[in-house]
Amino acid sequence: MENVIETKNLNKVFGIGDLAIKALDDVNFHIQKGEFTALVGPSGSGKTTLLNMIGGLDEPTSGNVILDGQDISQLKKSEMTKFRQDHIGFVFQAYNLIPVLSAYENAEFIMLLQNVPAKERKERVYKLLEEVGLKGKEKNKPGEMSGGQQQRVAVVRALAAQPAYILADEPTANLDSKSTSDLLDLMYRLNQEENMTFIFATHDQRVMDRAKRIVYLEDGKIIKDEVH
Amino acid sequence: MKTLLKISWRNCWKSPLRTGIVIGSIIVGIWSSIFMMGFMDGMMTSRKNNVINTRLGHIQIHSPEYEYDPNILNSVKDREKVIQALENNPHVVGYTDRFVTEGVLKTAREQRGIKINGIDVEKDAATLLISEKADQGSFFGEEFKYPVAVGDKLAKELKLEIGSKVSLSLTKPDSTQTSKNFKVAAIYKSGDAAYDNYNIFVPKEAIYKVIKSDEPIVHEIIVKIDDIEKADEVKAELLKSIKSDEVLTWLEADPYSAYAEDSYGMMMFILMTVIIVALLFGILNTVIMSVLERKREIGVLRSIGMTKKKVWAMITLESLIFGLVGGPLGILTGWATTAYFGKYGFDLSSYGEAMEAYGLDTIVYFNIPVEYYFIYSFLIVIATVIGSLIPAYIATRVNPIEAIRSI
């Protein structure tokens, strides 16, 4: 199986001297295409830091991050931005849609940055919005939708750009049970049907219950790696 | 770019009150500055036209010594040659030659130092408007053998009226003094109180008789040309054939006018700069607030792949929208106001005396050179782009990780 994410001796230290905190301590792990993985652990265990590293948002103190076959330490910042645009989909806890754009416009946004032709953008967005149950809500602004609906738009935004994998940082933290269940169903289905790779950083037991693989972190180290 | 423009436009209108206030202040600022510029230009044009049409003409020709020593002996040296040069120049539309000397005007009670202008009434009237400015009487009828026109201010101060007798004393070419009684035939009001208080007009033939001169003595030749902008060009042409006399353009002949023209340009520049700087800071302040409020949103945009260049462009567009909506509206309202008062005039007759003291008409017709609108438009665009620099810089410095951490 092809590795979409691989870390080698990954270390991240915040601060210097006596105040230095080791957020990641020699982390070695990989994720293969089609995985549905949860990074779990208590607060401060390093799961968000690891997610930032594999999202190309932060640079390691030492070690390597290889994303979709590319060692990202070799990339300039502008190249990294483009790499994120083309290879990584993000789903955030607070949805983070652009408030002034409609559901449709939010969903097509990354494709616009990628210069995807208008016809193709339209086809992909309508198809995905329909799949996530948001048909008819295309013109709604984020403020006119529920949290669950906004998070589904965020998922469509991430998926529409056809990334190599999707990183989701506590995607269900602000959702009620029904919305959480619906969102997880959606992601699980996309994983099963489209072989889309999902990596979650989460505390949520409901997410862990659905994950095929759970990576446990504590004090910046992987202490357990379970495949269900 | 279309999407960036869409986001920028919608972000601008996310807070309609704030945006409305900013755009409103841009409109009011630009409108008021155009109003002021139109008013000032109108006043300046009015003063300039007054000065040129009643006093200076476009070009003056004197003896070179006259400027420093305006005595009766310093007359135009080669009058015939000057007249010939003027007759041959296609831009000259009229000229009048005057006898000009300083003298004393006496009444039964008072006396004043004045400038005596001996004029050929018909020729003078064809060139300048002073003879049309008679408020009482006329320049000059048959009723008096030795008529004199005095300014309204002088007449009031010396309690003169039509028919009043005054004595004029002046120096003859042989340096002896002479006096002659004249009767007030006209009281004029040129619109410049200081000028009216000092200048009196008499027929040239009458003054020649007083000084017993058979030869015409001319101290000042005032020339009108077809285009004020060609004054320097015509001067240069005249100087080719006029060698022994001095040729001055109206700006050179009247240092105050030159100073007023220069200071007017400077005032316009200062006014424009103040408004543009205020506009710049207004936009800067608003866009910075908008960026700081949207730091998380910008961080997310960066994290999902929006480049710094596009973030910069997005913020610059927001700033430009303020300038490009407010600027044209301000210019349009300013232009409309200027056009209205340019046609119908702005009545300041309640300040009539003060206006006249400065040689200004009481009705000001607004005017703005068209190029000022283009300069203004250009400066607005520049100001809005400069106003976006700091907010755009702040926006590009937003760290995507911090945006995600703040979730």
Coordinates of N, CA and C in Angstrom, one line a residue, chain B residues 155-321:
Chain B
A155 N -13.5 109.4 -3.5 CA -14.6 110.4 -3.5 C -15.3 110.4 -2.1
K156 N -15.5 109.3 -1.5 CA -16.2 109.2 -0.2 C -15.3 109.9 0.8
E157 N -14.0 109.6 0.8 CA -13.1 110.1 1.8 C -13.0 111.6 1.7
L158 N -12.9 112.1 0.4 CA -12.8 113.6 0.2 C -14.1 114.3 0.0
K159 N -15.2 113.5 0.2 CA -16.5 114.1 0.0 C -16.7 114.7 -1.3
L160 N -16.3 114.0 -2.4 CA -16.4 114.6 -3.7 C -17.7 114.0 -4.4
E161 N -18.2 114.9 -5.2 CA -19.4 114.4 -6.0 C -19.2 114.9 -7.4
I162 N -20.1 114.5 -8.3 CA -20.0 115.0 -9.7 C -20.1 116.5 -9.7
G163 N -19.1 117.1 -10.4 CA -19.1 118.6 -10.5 C -18.2 119.2 -9.4
S164 N -17.7 118.4 -8.4 CA -16.8 119.0 -7.4 C -15.5 119.4 -8.1
K165 N -15.0 120.5 -7.5 CA -13.7 121.1 -8.1 C -12.6 120.5 -7.3
V166 N -11.6 120.1 -8.0 CA -10.3 119.6 -7.3 C -9.1 120.2 -8.1
S167 N -8.0 120.4 -7.4 CA -6.8 120.9 -8.0 C -5.8 119.8 -8.1
L168 N -5.2 119.6 -9.3 CA -4.2 118.6 -9.5 C -2.8 119.3 -9.6
S169 N -1.9 118.8 -8.8 CA -0.5 119.4 -8.9 C 0.4 118.3 -9.4
L170 N 1.3 118.6 -10.3 CA 2.2 117.6 -10.8 C 3.5 118.3 -11.3
T171 N 4.4 117.5 -11.6 CA 5.7 118.1 -12.0 C 5.7 118.0 -13.6
K172 N 6.2 119.2 -14.1 CA 6.3 119.2 -15.6 C 7.6 118.6 -16.1
P173 N 7.7 118.4 -17.4 CA 9.0 117.8 -17.9 C 10.2 118.7 -17.5
D174 N 10.0 120.0 -17.4 CA 11.1 120.8 -17.0 C 11.4 120.9 -15.5
S175 N 10.7 120.0 -14.8 CA 10.9 119.8 -13.3 C 10.3 120.9 -12.5
T176 N 9.5 121.8 -13.1 CA 8.8 122.8 -12.3 C 7.4 122.2 -12.0
Q177 N 6.8 122.8 -10.9 CA 5.5 122.3 -10.5 C 4.4 123.1 -11.2
T178 N 3.3 122.5 -11.4 CA 2.2 123.2 -12.0 C 0.9 122.6 -11.4
S179 N -0.1 123.4 -11.4 CA -1.4 123.0 -10.8 C -2.5 123.4 -11.8
K180 N -3.6 122.7 -11.7 CA -4.8 123.0 -12.6 C -6.0 122.5 -11.9
N181 N -7.1 123.3 -12.0 CA -8.4 122.9 -11.4 C -9.1 121.9 -12.4
F182 N -9.6 120.8 -11.9 CA -10.4 119.9 -12.7 C -11.7 119.7 -12.0
K183 N -12.7 119.3 -12.8 CA -14.0 119.0 -12.1 C -14.3 117.5 -12.2
V184 N -14.9 117.0 -11.1 CA -15.1 115.5 -11.1 C -16.3 115.2 -12.1
A185 N -15.9 114.4 -13.1 CA -16.9 114.1 -14.2 C -17.4 112.7 -14.0
A186 N -16.6 111.9 -13.3 CA -17.0 110.5 -13.0 C -16.5 110.0 -11.7
I187 N -17.3 109.1 -11.1 CA -16.8 108.4 -9.9 C -16.9 106.9 -10.2
Y188 N -15.7 106.3 -10.3 CA -15.7 104.9 -10.7 C -15.5 103.9 -9.6
K189 N -15.8 102.7 -9.8 CA -15.7 101.6 -8.8 C -15.1 100.4 -9.6
S190 N -13.8 100.2 -9.4 CA -13.2 99.2 -10.2 C -13.4 97.8 -9.6
G191 N -13.7 97.8 -8.3 CA -13.8 96.5 -7.6 C -12.6 96.3 -6.7
D192 N -11.6 97.2 -6.8 CA -10.4 97.1 -6.0 C -10.3 98.4 -5.2
A193 N -10.7 98.4 -4.0 CA -10.7 99.7 -3.2 C -9.4 100.4 -3.2
A194 N -8.3 99.6 -3.0 CA -7.0 100.3 -2.9 C -6.6 101.0 -4.2
Y195 N -7.0 100.4 -5.3 CA -6.7 101.0 -6.6 C -7.6 102.3 -6.8
D196 N -8.8 102.2 -6.4 CA -9.7 103.3 -6.6 C -9.3 104.5 -5.7
N197 N -8.7 104.2 -4.6 CA -8.3 105.2 -3.7 C -7.0 106.0 -4.2
Y198 N -6.3 105.4 -5.1 CA -5.0 106.0 -5.5 C -5.0 106.5 -7.0
N199 N -5.9 106.0 -7.8 CA -5.8 106.3 -9.2 C -6.9 107.2 -9.7
I200 N -6.5 108.3 -10.4 CA -7.5 109.1 -11.0 C -7.2 109.2 -12.5
F201 N -8.3 109.5 -13.3 CA -8.1 109.5 -14.7 C -8.5 110.8 -15.3
V202 N -7.7 111.3 -16.2 CA -8.0 112.5 -16.9 C -7.8 112.3 -18.4
P203 N -8.4 113.1 -19.3 CA -8.1 113.0 -20.7 C -6.6 113.4 -20.9
K204 N -6.0 112.6 -21.8 CA -4.6 112.8 -22.1 C -4.3 114.2 -22.6
E205 N -5.2 114.7 -23.5 CA -5.1 116.0 -24.1 C -5.1 117.1 -23.0
A206 N -5.9 116.9 -22.0 CA -6.1 117.9 -21.0 C -4.7 118.0 -20.2
I207 N -4.2 116.8 -19.9 CA -3.0 116.8 -19.1 C -1.8 117.4 -19.9
Y208 N -1.8 117.1 -21.2 CA -0.7 117.7 -22.1 C -0.8 119.2 -22.0
K209 N -2.0 119.7 -22.0 CA -2.2 121.2 -21.9 C -1.6 121.7 -20.6
V210 N -1.9 121.0 -19.5 CA -1.5 121.4 -18.2 C 0.0 121.5 -18.1
I211 N 0.7 120.5 -18.7 CA 2.1 120.5 -18.6 C 2.8 121.2 -19.8
K212 N 1.9 121.7 -20.7 CA 2.3 122.5 -21.8 C 3.3 121.7 -22.7
S213 N 2.9 120.5 -23.1 CA 3.7 119.6 -23.9 C 3.0 119.5 -25.3
D214 N 3.7 119.8 -26.3 CA 3.2 119.6 -27.7 C 3.4 118.1 -28.1
E215 N 4.4 117.5 -27.6 CA 4.7 116.1 -28.0 C 3.9 115.2 -27.1
P216 N 3.4 114.1 -27.6 CA 2.7 113.1 -26.7 C 3.8 112.4 -25.8
I217 N 3.5 112.5 -24.5 CA 4.4 111.8 -23.6 C 3.6 110.5 -23.1
V218 N 4.2 109.4 -23.3 CA 3.6 108.1 -22.9 C 4.5 107.4 -21.9
H219 N 3.9 107.0 -20.8 CA 4.7 106.3 -19.8 C 4.4 104.8 -19.7
E220 N 3.2 104.5 -20.2 CA 2.7 103.1 -20.1 C 1.9 102.7 -21.3
I221 N 2.2 101.6 -21.9 CA 1.4 101.1 -23.0 C 0.8 99.8 -22.5
I222 N -0.5 99.7 -22.5 CA -1.1 98.5 -22.0 C -1.7 97.7 -23.2
V223 N -1.4 96.5 -23.2 CA -1.7 95.7 -24.4 C -2.6 94.5 -24.0
K224 N -3.6 94.3 -24.8 CA -4.5 93.1 -24.6 C -4.2 92.1 -25.8
I225 N -4.1 90.8 -25.5 CA -3.8 89.9 -26.5 C -5.0 88.9 -26.6
D226 N -4.9 88.0 -27.5 CA -6.1 87.1 -27.7 C -6.1 85.9 -26.8
D227 N -5.0 85.6 -26.1 CA -4.9 84.4 -25.2 C -3.9 84.7 -24.1
I228 N -4.4 84.7 -22.9 CA -3.6 85.0 -21.7 C -2.4 84.1 -21.6
E229 N -2.6 82.8 -22.1 CA -1.6 81.8 -22.0 C -0.4 82.2 -22.9
K230 N -0.6 83.1 -23.9 CA 0.4 83.4 -24.8 C 1.2 84.6 -24.4
A231 N 1.0 85.1 -23.2 CA 1.6 86.4 -22.8 C 3.2 86.3 -23.0
D232 N 3.7 85.2 -22.5 CA 5.2 85.1 -22.6 C 5.7 85.0 -24.0
E233 N 4.9 84.3 -24.8 CA 5.2 84.1 -26.3 C 5.2 85.5 -27.0
V234 N 4.1 86.3 -26.7 CA 4.0 87.6 -27.4 C 5.0 88.5 -26.9
K235 N 5.4 88.4 -25.6 CA 6.4 89.3 -25.1 C 7.7 89.0 -25.8
A236 N 8.0 87.7 -26.0 CA 9.3 87.4 -26.7 C 9.3 87.9 -28.1
E237 N 8.1 87.8 -28.8 CA 8.0 88.3 -30.1 C 8.2 89.8 -30.2
L238 N 7.6 90.6 -29.2 CA 7.7 92.0 -29.2 C 9.2 92.4 -28.9
L239 N 9.8 91.7 -28.0 CA 11.2 92.0 -27.7 C 12.2 92.0 -28.9
K240 N 11.7 91.2 -29.9 CA 12.6 91.1 -31.1 C 12.8 92.5 -31.7
S241 N 11.7 93.3 -31.7 CA 11.8 94.6 -32.3 C 11.8 95.8 -31.3
I242 N 11.4 95.5 -30.0 CA 11.5 96.6 -29.0 C 12.8 96.4 -28.2
K243 N 13.7 97.3 -28.5 CA 15.0 97.2 -27.8 C 15.2 98.1 -26.7
S244 N 14.7 99.3 -26.8 CA 15.0 100.3 -25.7 C 14.0 100.4 -24.6
D245 N 12.9 99.7 -24.7 CA 11.9 99.8 -23.7 C 11.7 98.4 -23.0
E246 N 11.0 98.4 -21.9 CA 10.9 97.2 -21.1 C 9.5 96.6 -21.4
V247 N 9.4 95.3 -21.7 CA 8.1 94.6 -21.9 C 7.9 93.7 -20.8
L248 N 6.7 93.9 -20.1 CA 6.4 93.0 -19.0 C 5.1 92.3 -19.2
T249 N 5.0 91.0 -18.8 CA 3.7 90.4 -18.8 C 3.0 90.8 -17.6
W250 N 1.7 90.5 -17.5 CA 0.9 91.0 -16.4 C 1.4 90.5 -15.1
L251 N 1.9 89.3 -15.1 CA 2.4 88.7 -13.8 C 3.7 89.5 -13.4
E252 N 4.5 89.9 -14.4 CA 5.7 90.6 -14.0 C 5.4 92.0 -13.6
A253 N 4.3 92.6 -14.2 CA 4.0 94.0 -13.9 C 3.3 94.1 -12.5
D254 N 2.7 93.0 -12.0 CA 2.0 93.1 -10.8 C 2.5 92.0 -9.9
P255 N 3.5 92.2 -9.1 CA 4.1 91.1 -8.2 C 3.0 90.5 -7.3
Y256 N 2.0 91.3 -6.9 CA 1.0 90.7 -6.0 C 0.2 89.6 -6.8
S257 N -0.1 89.9 -8.0 CA -0.8 88.9 -8.8 C 0.1 87.6 -9.0
A258 N 1.4 87.8 -9.2 CA 2.3 86.7 -9.3 C 2.3 85.9 -8.0
Y259 N 2.3 86.6 -6.9 CA 2.4 86.0 -5.6 C 1.0 85.2 -5.4
A260 N -0.1 85.9 -5.8 CA -1.4 85.3 -5.6 C -1.5 84.0 -6.4
E261 N -1.0 84.0 -7.6 CA -1.1 82.8 -8.5 C -0.3 81.7 -7.9
D262 N 0.9 82.0 -7.4 CA 1.8 81.0 -6.8 C 1.2 80.5 -5.5
S263 N 0.7 81.4 -4.7 CA 0.2 80.9 -3.4 C -1.1 80.2 -3.6
Y264 N -1.8 80.5 -4.6 CA -3.1 79.8 -4.9 C -2.8 78.4 -5.3
G265 N -1.8 78.2 -6.2 CA -1.4 76.9 -6.6 C -0.9 76.1 -5.3
M266 N -0.2 76.7 -4.5 CA 0.3 76.0 -3.2 C -0.9 75.7 -2.3
M267 N -1.8 76.6 -2.2 CA -3.0 76.3 -1.3 C -3.8 75.2 -1.9
M268 N -4.0 75.1 -3.2 CA -4.7 74.0 -3.8 C -4.0 72.7 -3.5
F269 N -2.7 72.7 -3.6 CA -1.9 71.5 -3.4 C -2.0 71.1 -1.9
I270 N -2.0 72.1 -1.0 CA -2.1 71.8 0.4 C -3.4 71.2 0.8
L271 N -4.5 71.8 0.2 CA -5.8 71.4 0.5 C -6.0 70.0 0.0
M272 N -5.5 69.7 -1.2 CA -5.7 68.4 -1.8 C -4.9 67.4 -1.0
T273 N -3.7 67.8 -0.6 CA -2.9 66.8 0.2 C -3.6 66.5 1.5
V274 N -4.1 67.5 2.2 CA -4.8 67.3 3.5 C -5.9 66.3 3.3
I275 N -6.8 66.5 2.3 CA -7.9 65.7 2.1 C -7.4 64.2 1.7
I276 N -6.4 64.1 0.9 CA -6.0 62.8 0.5 C -5.4 62.1 1.7
V277 N -4.6 62.8 2.5 CA -4.0 62.1 3.7 C -5.1 61.7 4.7
A278 N -6.2 62.6 4.8 CA -7.3 62.2 5.7 C -8.0 60.9 5.2
L279 N -8.2 60.9 3.8 CA -8.8 59.8 3.2 C -8.0 58.5 3.4
L280 N -6.7 58.7 3.2 CA -5.7 57.6 3.4 C -5.9 57.0 4.8
F281 N -5.8 57.8 5.8 CA -5.9 57.3 7.2 C -7.3 56.7 7.5
G282 N -8.3 57.3 6.9 CA -9.7 56.8 7.1 C -9.8 55.4 6.6
I283 N -9.2 55.2 5.4 CA -9.3 53.8 4.8 C -8.3 52.9 5.5
L284 N -7.2 53.4 5.9 CA -6.2 52.5 6.6 C -6.8 52.0 7.9
N285 N -7.4 52.9 8.6 CA -8.1 52.6 9.9 C -9.2 51.5 9.7
T286 N -10.0 51.7 8.8 CA -11.1 50.8 8.5 C -10.6 49.5 8.1
V287 N -9.7 49.4 7.2 CA -9.3 48.1 6.6 C -8.4 47.4 7.7
I288 N -7.7 48.1 8.5 CA -6.9 47.4 9.6 C -7.9 46.8 10.6
M289 N -9.0 47.5 10.9 CA -10.0 47.0 11.8 C -10.6 45.7 11.2
S290 N -10.9 45.8 9.9 CA -11.5 44.7 9.2 C -10.6 43.5 9.2
V291 N -9.3 43.7 9.0 CA -8.3 42.6 9.0 C -8.2 42.0 10.4
L292 N -8.1 42.9 11.4 CA -7.9 42.3 12.8 C -9.1 41.5 13.2
E293 N -10.3 41.9 12.8 CA -11.5 41.2 13.1 C -11.5 39.8 12.4
R294 N -10.9 39.8 11.2 CA -11.0 38.5 10.4 C -9.7 37.7 10.4
K295 N -8.9 37.9 11.4 CA -7.6 37.3 11.5 C -7.7 35.7 11.3
R296 N -8.7 35.2 12.0 CA -8.9 33.7 12.0 C -9.3 33.3 10.6
E297 N -10.2 34.1 10.0 CA -10.7 33.7 8.6 C -9.5 33.8 7.7
I298 N -8.7 34.8 7.8 CA -7.5 34.9 6.9 C -6.5 33.8 7.2
G299 N -6.4 33.4 8.4 CA -5.5 32.3 8.8 C -6.0 31.0 8.1
V300 N -7.3 30.8 8.2 CA -7.9 29.6 7.5 C -7.7 29.6 6.0
L301 N -7.9 30.8 5.4 CA -7.6 30.9 4.0 C -6.2 30.6 3.6
R302 N -5.3 31.0 4.5 CA -3.9 30.7 4.3 C -3.7 29.2 4.4
S303 N -4.3 28.6 5.4 CA -4.1 27.2 5.7 C -4.7 26.3 4.6
I304 N -5.8 26.7 3.9 CA -6.3 25.9 2.9 C -5.7 26.2 1.5
G305 N -4.7 27.1 1.5 CA -3.9 27.2 0.3 C -3.9 28.5 -0.4
M306 N -4.5 29.6 0.3 CA -4.5 30.9 -0.4 C -3.1 31.5 -0.2
T307 N -2.5 31.9 -1.3 CA -1.1 32.4 -1.2 C -1.1 33.8 -0.6
K308 N 0.1 34.2 -0.1 CA 0.2 35.6 0.5 C -0.1 36.6 -0.6
K309 N 0.2 36.4 -1.8 CA -0.1 37.4 -2.9 C -1.6 37.6 -3.0
K310 N -2.3 36.5 -2.9 CA -3.8 36.6 -3.1 C -4.4 37.3 -1.9
V311 N -3.8 37.0 -0.7 CA -4.3 37.7 0.5 C -4.1 39.2 0.4
W312 N -2.9 39.5 -0.1 CA -2.5 40.9 -0.3 C -3.5 41.6 -1.3
A313 N -3.7 40.9 -2.4 CA -4.6 41.4 -3.4 C -6.0 41.6 -2.8
M314 N -6.5 40.6 -2.0 CA -7.8 40.7 -1.4 C -8.0 42.0 -0.6
I315 N -6.9 42.3 0.3 CA -7.0 43.4 1.1 C -6.9 44.7 0.3
T316 N -6.0 44.7 -0.7 CA -5.9 45.9 -1.5 C -7.2 46.2 -2.2
L317 N -7.9 45.1 -2.7 CA -9.2 45.3 -3.3 C -10.2 46.0 -2.4
E318 N -10.2 45.5 -1.1 CA -11.1 46.1 -0.2 C -10.9 47.6 0.0
S319 N -9.6 47.9 0.1 CA -9.2 49.3 0.2 C -9.6 50.1 -1.0
L320 N -9.4 49.5 -2.2 CA -9.7 50.2 -3.4 C -11.2 50.4 -3.6
I321 N -12.0 49.4 -3.1 CA -13.4 49.6 -3.2 C -13.9 50.8 -2.5

